[in-house]
Amino acid sequence: MPIRYNFEKKINELHKDLIKMGTLIEQSLDDAIQALIKQDVSLAKKVIDKDDEIDNMELRIEKECLLLIVTQQPIATDLRDIASVLKIITDLERIGDHCTDISEYTIRLANEQYIKPLIHIPQMAEAVKSMIKDTIDSCVKKDIDLARSVCQRDDTIDDYFDEIVNELMSLMVEKSSVVKQCTDFLFIVKYLERMGDHATNIAEWIIFTVTGEHI
Amino acid sequence: MPIRYNFEKKINELHKDLIKMGTLIEQSLDDAIQALIKQDVSLAKKVIDKDDEIDNMELRIEKECLLLIVTQQPIATDLRDIASVLKIITDLERIGDHCTDISEYTIRLANEQYIKPLIHIPQMAEAVKSMIKDTIDSCVKKDIDLARSVCQRDDTIDDYFDEIVNELMSLMVEKSSVVKQCTDFLFIVKYLERMGDHATNIAEWIIFTVTGEHI
């Protein structure tokens, strides 16, 4: 089997694992938000339990990457390609951690009546999820335009963040009895905003890998 | 020159760079907290400007690591050693990012009279800084006991976090006019808590690298 063919086959396998890891994390984010909306403690616990699977997946992909570098001694673009996978899995794993962080707040809040129905938080989470999906796609397809669009969409996440934080502050000013619950929601929204940052990190890294251009 | 000697020389250089990066970040954290306490906008801006230097340092060390893997084809412990450096610099860079995040809040808060003097926040920052210093030391000296003590000390950071958040919530309950400022401080304290998590990640990674034991 020609060496080049073998290498490309292995890179393809790596990309498949990356897609699997991305899908796991999108699912975790979906579950974390559903659990939060429905105050579903058992679903929140499921998200926390699933984090081990994501952590193991990161370790496995990392091992594959290092083995590939050692055995194939890739240079230039190939090496940058593998290095970008190493970066991406670290950010993905952190997104997984934040799904767990949100679920811990869901469990804390389980016996409290929410001040108001959650509307913007699920919308923000949906926007974050589509960023995560597109970063993985842009990595696998080397689609720089898609990666750039992810970076731009981080502004939308920041707008959601500012809007929700302002709303929570107004609620706290109006009624001191809701301070504790609003504080929990402030941190939940902060975790969502961090997830947007992680997706942006990944996208910027992909742009750097393909074009050499630093954002 | 024997190959093994050459390899060890290169690993030593890598460790020296890691110490340099760690020192830069400890300095950034010091400056970020001093700027926050003294409401010193120009120092806060200096912290933000210095983040580029930290980012470039991360890229440079990463390049060295990959080059070392490609050219020396290390196996087993040596490979794990380099892989751990790759992990550590990612967490260090994130700590640097959070120094910038805090400095942005410092600039926002520059024209406001603080509700009360900052006492616990500088103490918490000091505890985080000593964790960062000890993780770097434990990596370079392969000192597992020191790494374990860093993991344990994360509980102290979490205690500080809970204490300060409770205090801020009480202030908001008492007086609705301080909600905005307290919300900013909630996020600042969250960034410090995240830094503790990053230091713990590094320490856990060092323990895994040396002992193969997952925490």
Coordinates of C-alpha atoms in Angstrom, one line a residue, chain B residues 23-51 54 94-110 114 118 121-126 128-129 132 185 188-189 191-192 195:
Chain B
T23 CA 6.5 33.2 34.9
L24 CA 4.9 35.5 32.3
I25 CA 1.4 34.3 33.3
E26 CA 2.1 34.7 37.1
Q27 CA 3.2 38.3 36.3
S28 CA 0.0 38.9 34.2
L29 CA -2.2 37.6 37.1
D30 CA -0.3 39.8 39.5
D31 CA -0.7 42.8 37.3
A32 CA -4.4 42.0 36.6
I33 CA -5.2 41.9 40.3
Q34 CA -3.1 45.0 41.1
A35 CA -4.9 46.9 38.3
L36 CA -8.3 45.7 39.6
I37 CA -7.5 46.8 43.2
K38 CA -6.0 50.1 42.3
Q39 CA -8.4 50.8 39.5
D40 CA -5.3 51.3 37.3
V41 CA -6.6 51.4 33.7
S42 CA -3.1 51.7 32.1
L43 CA -1.9 48.6 34.0
A44 CA -5.1 46.7 32.9
K45 CA -4.3 47.7 29.3
K46 CA -0.7 46.4 29.7
V47 CA -2.1 43.0 30.8
I48 CA -4.3 42.9 27.7
D49 CA -1.4 43.9 25.4
K50 CA 0.8 41.3 26.9
D51 CA -1.6 38.5 26.0
I54 CA 1.7 34.7 25.8
R94 CA -6.3 30.0 28.9
I95 CA -5.2 31.3 32.2
G96 CA -3.5 34.2 30.3
D97 CA -6.9 34.8 28.5
H98 CA -8.7 35.1 31.8
C99 CA -6.1 37.7 33.0
T100 CA -7.3 39.7 30.0
D101 CA -10.9 39.0 30.7
I102 CA -10.5 40.3 34.3
S103 CA -8.6 43.4 33.0
E104 CA -11.6 44.2 30.7
Y105 CA -13.8 44.3 33.7
T106 CA -11.3 46.5 35.5
I107 CA -11.6 49.0 32.6
R108 CA -15.4 48.8 32.8
L109 CA -15.3 49.5 36.5
A110 CA -12.6 52.2 36.4
Y114 CA -16.1 50.1 44.7
L118 CA -11.3 44.1 47.9
I121 CA -10.4 38.5 45.8
P122 CA -6.6 39.3 46.1
Q123 CA -6.3 36.4 48.6
M124 CA -8.0 34.1 46.1
A125 CA -5.7 35.3 43.3
E126 CA -2.7 34.7 45.5
V128 CA -4.4 30.6 42.3
K129 CA -0.9 32.0 41.5
I132 CA 0.1 27.9 38.8
F185 CA -17.4 41.0 40.3
I188 CA -14.3 38.3 37.8
V189 CA -14.4 35.7 40.6
Y191 CA -12.5 33.7 36.0
L192 CA -10.3 33.2 39.0
M195 CA -7.9 29.6 36.5

